[in-house]
Short mmCIF file of C-alpha atoms in Angstrom, two decimals:
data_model
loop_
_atom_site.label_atom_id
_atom_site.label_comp_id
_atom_site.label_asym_id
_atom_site.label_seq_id
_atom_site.Cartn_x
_atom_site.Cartn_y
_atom_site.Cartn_z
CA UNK A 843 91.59 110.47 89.65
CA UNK A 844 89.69 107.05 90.50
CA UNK A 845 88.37 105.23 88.06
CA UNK A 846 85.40 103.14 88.67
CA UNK A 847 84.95 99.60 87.39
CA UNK A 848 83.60 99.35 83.75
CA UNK A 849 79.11 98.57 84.37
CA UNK A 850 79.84 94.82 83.09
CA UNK A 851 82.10 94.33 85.41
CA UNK A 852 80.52 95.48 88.65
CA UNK A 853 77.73 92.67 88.62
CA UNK A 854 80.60 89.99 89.21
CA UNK A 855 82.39 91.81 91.77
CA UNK A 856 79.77 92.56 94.08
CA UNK A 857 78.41 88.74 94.19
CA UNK A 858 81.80 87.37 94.22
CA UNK A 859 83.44 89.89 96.75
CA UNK A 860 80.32 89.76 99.16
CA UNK A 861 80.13 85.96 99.20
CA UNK A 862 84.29 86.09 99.41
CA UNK A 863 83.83 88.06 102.48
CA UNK A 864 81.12 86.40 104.12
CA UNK A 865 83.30 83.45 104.76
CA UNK A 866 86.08 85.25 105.72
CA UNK A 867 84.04 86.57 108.66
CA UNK A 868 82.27 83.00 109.59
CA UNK A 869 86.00 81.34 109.34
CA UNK A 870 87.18 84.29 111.72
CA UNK A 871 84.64 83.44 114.26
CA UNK A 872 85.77 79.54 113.56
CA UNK A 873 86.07 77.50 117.20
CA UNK A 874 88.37 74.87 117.73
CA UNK A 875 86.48 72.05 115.82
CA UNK A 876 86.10 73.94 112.60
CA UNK A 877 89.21 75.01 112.49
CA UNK A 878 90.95 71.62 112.82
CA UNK A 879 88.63 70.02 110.05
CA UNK A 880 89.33 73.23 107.85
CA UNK A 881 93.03 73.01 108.45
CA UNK A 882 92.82 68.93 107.78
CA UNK A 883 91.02 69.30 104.74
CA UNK A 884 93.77 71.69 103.42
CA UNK A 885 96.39 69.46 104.60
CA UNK A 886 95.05 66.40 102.56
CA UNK A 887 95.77 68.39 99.03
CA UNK A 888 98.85 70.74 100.55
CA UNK A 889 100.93 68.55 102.60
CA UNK A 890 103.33 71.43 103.72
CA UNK A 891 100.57 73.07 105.97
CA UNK A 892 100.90 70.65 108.20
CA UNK A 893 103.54 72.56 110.12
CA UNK A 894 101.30 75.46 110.51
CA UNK A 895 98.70 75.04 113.33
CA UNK A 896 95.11 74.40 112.80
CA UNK A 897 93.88 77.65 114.57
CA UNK A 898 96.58 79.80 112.92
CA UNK A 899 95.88 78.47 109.74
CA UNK A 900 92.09 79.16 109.66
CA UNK A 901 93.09 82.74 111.05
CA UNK A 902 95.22 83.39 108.00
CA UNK A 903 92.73 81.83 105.36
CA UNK A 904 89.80 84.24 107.13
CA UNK A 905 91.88 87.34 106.58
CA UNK A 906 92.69 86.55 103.22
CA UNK A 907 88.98 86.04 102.23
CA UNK A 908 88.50 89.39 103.62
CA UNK A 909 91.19 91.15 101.19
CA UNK A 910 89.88 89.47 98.25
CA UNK A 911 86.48 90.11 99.52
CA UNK A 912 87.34 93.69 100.15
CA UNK A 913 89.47 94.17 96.73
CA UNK A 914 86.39 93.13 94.82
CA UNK A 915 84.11 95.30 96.70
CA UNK A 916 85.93 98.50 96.73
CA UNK A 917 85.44 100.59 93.29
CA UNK A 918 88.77 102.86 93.96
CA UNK A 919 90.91 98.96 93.40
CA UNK A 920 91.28 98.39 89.47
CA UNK A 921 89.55 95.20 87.88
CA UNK A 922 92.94 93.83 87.04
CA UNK A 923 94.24 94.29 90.29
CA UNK A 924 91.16 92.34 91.84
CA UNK A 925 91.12 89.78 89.17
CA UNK A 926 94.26 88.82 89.85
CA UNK A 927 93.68 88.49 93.70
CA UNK A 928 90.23 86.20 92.80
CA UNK A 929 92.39 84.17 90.34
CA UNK A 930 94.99 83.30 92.97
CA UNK A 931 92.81 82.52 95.90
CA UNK A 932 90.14 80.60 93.58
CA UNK A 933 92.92 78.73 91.96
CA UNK A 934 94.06 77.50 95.37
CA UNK A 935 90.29 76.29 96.01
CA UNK A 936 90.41 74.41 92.57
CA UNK A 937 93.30 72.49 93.51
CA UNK A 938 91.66 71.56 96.95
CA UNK A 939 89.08 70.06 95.08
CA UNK A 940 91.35 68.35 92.64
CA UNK A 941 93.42 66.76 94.67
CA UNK A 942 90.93 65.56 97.82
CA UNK A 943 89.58 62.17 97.34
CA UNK A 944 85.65 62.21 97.53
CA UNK A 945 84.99 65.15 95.80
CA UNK A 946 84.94 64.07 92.52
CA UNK A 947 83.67 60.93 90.78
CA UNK A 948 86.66 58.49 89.79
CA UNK A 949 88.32 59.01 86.64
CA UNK A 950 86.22 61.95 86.15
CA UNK A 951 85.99 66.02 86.68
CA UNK A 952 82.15 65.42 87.68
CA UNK A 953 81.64 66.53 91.50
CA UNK A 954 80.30 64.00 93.62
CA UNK A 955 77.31 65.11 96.16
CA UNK A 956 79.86 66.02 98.54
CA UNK A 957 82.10 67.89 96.45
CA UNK A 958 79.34 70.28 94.99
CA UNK A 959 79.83 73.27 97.44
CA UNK A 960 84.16 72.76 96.63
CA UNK A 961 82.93 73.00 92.55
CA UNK A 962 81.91 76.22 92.87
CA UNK A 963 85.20 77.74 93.64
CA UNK A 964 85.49 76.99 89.85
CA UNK A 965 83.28 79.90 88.75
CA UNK A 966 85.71 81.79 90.90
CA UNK A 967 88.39 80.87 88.58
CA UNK A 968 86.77 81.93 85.86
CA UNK A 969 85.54 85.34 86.98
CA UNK A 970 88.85 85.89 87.83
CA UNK A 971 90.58 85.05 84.57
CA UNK A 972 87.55 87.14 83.03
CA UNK A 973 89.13 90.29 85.33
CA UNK A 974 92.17 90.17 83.97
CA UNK A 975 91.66 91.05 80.62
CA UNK A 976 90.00 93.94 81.59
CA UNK A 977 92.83 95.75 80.83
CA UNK A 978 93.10 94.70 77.62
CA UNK A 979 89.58 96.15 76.32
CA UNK A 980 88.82 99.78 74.71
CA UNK A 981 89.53 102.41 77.45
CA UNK A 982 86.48 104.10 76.25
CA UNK A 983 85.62 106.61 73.41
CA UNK A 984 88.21 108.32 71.18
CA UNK A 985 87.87 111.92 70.65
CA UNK A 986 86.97 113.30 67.72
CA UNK A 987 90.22 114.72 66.79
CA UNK A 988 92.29 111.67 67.77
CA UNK A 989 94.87 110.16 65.35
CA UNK A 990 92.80 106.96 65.12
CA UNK A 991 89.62 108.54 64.63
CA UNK A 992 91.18 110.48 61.51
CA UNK A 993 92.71 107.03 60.17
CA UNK A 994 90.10 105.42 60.61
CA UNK A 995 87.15 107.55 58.79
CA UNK A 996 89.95 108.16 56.10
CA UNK A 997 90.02 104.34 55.58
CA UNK A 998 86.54 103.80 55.73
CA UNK A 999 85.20 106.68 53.72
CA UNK A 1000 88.25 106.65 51.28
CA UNK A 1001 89.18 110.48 51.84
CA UNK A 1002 92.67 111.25 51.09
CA UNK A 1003 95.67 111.83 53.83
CA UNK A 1004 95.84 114.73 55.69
CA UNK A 1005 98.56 117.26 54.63
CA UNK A 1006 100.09 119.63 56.49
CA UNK A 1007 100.13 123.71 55.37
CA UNK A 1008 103.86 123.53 54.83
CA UNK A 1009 103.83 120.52 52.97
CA UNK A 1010 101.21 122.44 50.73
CA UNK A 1011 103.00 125.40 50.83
CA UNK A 1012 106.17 123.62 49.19
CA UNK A 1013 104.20 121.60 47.08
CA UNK A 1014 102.48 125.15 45.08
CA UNK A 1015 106.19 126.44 45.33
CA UNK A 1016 107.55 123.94 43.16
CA UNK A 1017 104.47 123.93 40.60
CA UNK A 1018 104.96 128.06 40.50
CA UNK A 1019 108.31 127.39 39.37
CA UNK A 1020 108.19 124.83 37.04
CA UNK A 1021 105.17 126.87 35.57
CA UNK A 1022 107.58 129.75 35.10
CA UNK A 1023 109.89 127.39 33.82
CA UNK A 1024 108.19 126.37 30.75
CA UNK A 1025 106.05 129.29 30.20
CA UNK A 1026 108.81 131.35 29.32
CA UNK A 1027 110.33 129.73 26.67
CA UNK A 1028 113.73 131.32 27.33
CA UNK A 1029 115.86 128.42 28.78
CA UNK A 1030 119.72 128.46 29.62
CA UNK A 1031 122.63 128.75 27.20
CA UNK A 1032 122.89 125.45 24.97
CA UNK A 1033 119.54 124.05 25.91
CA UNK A 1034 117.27 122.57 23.83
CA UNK A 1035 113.76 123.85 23.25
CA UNK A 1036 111.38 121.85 20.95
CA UNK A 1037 108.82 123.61 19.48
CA UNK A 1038 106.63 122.01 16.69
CA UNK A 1039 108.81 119.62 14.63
CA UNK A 1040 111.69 121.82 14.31
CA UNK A 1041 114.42 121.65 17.24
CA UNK A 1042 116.03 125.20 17.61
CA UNK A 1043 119.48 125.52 19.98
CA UNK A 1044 119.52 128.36 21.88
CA UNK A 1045 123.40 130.47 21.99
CA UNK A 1046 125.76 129.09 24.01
CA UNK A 1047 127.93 130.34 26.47
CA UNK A 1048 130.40 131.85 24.14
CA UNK A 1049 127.59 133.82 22.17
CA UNK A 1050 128.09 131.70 19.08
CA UNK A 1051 124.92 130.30 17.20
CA UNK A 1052 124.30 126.72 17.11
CA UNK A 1053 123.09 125.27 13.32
CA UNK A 1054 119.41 124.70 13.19
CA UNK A 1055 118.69 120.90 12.92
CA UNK A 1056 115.34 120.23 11.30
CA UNK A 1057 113.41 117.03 11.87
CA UNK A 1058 113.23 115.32 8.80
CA UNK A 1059 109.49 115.08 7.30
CA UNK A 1060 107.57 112.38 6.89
#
């Protein structure tokens, strides 16, 4: 069964995964030009990339703008799931515009005029992180007969525990008994049985009385 993204969540997807795959298709349709000053740009704060070719590069950054893009627009792929993609890509963005001189002001986090369309990818970061707890919040109504529901109205409303029949059942046993026990009056050979002040011993086992001992009065 699919589950759908959660309402709060669907407002961030679709604005994040449509403008996520809008520039996955302009960069796929990139010329020559654009694709070197994409790839040089990239270079600057990722020296590595250098030994991947400019038009290669940009080919591989458009397709994955079109997976994240596409993860955040399809319902049927969990928020985690696309969360995680958004914080990944995003987080490669933010270092871009860490790490290129230009884009912010000196000794500061403050974007410069130029670095104001990299300072978005920021929000992007965020959005993402936000995605990934997703997993972490109520997965909707309890039923009514749950085992939380039950704790939780007994704590709130005081009630007592719920017992089981058998636990009942052996509970009333054991009062029957002891009921029987001490109704009676007749208890086993050389017991004790204190009635009023005066403490009588039953017979015992060899059918011989016991002598009476009387409380002394006060």
């Amino acid at each position: 069964m699919v589950q759908l993204p959660e309402a709060r969540d669907l407002a961030p997807r679709l604005a994040t995964g449509a403008f996520i795959l809008n520039s996955g298709l302009t960069k796929l349709r990139a010329d020559q030009a654009t694709a070197e000053a994409v790839h040089g740009m990239a270079c600057v704060a990722y020296p590595f990339l250098n030994r991947i070719p400019a038009e290669r590069f940009t080919r591989l950054l458009s397709w994955s703008e079109l997976v994240v893009g596409g993860a955040l627009l399809a319902p049927f792929v969990p928020t985690r799931l696309a969360g995680l993609a958004l914080t990944g890509f995003s987080g490669g963005l933010v270092g871009l515009y860490l790490r290129v001189p230009g884009l912010r002001q000196e000794g500061s986090l403050r974007p410069t005029q130029d670095g104001i369309p990299m300072a978005k990818d920021t929000w992007m970061l965020g959005i993402g992180l936000g995605f990934l707890g997703a997993s972490g919040r109520g997965g909707g109504p309890r039923r009514p007969g749950s085992t939380g529901t039950r704790r939780a109205a007994g704590a709130t409303t005081g009630t007592l525990p719920v017992v089981s029949a058998a636990a009942r059942a052996r509970v009333r046993a054991g009062c029957e008994r002891a009921g029987r026990g001490s109704g009676s009056g007749a208890g086993r050979p050389g017991q004790r049985v204190v009635s009023g002040q005066a403490a009588v011993t039953r017979p015992n086992a060899a059918g011989r009385p016991v002598p009476r001992r009387r409380s002394p009065r006060p």
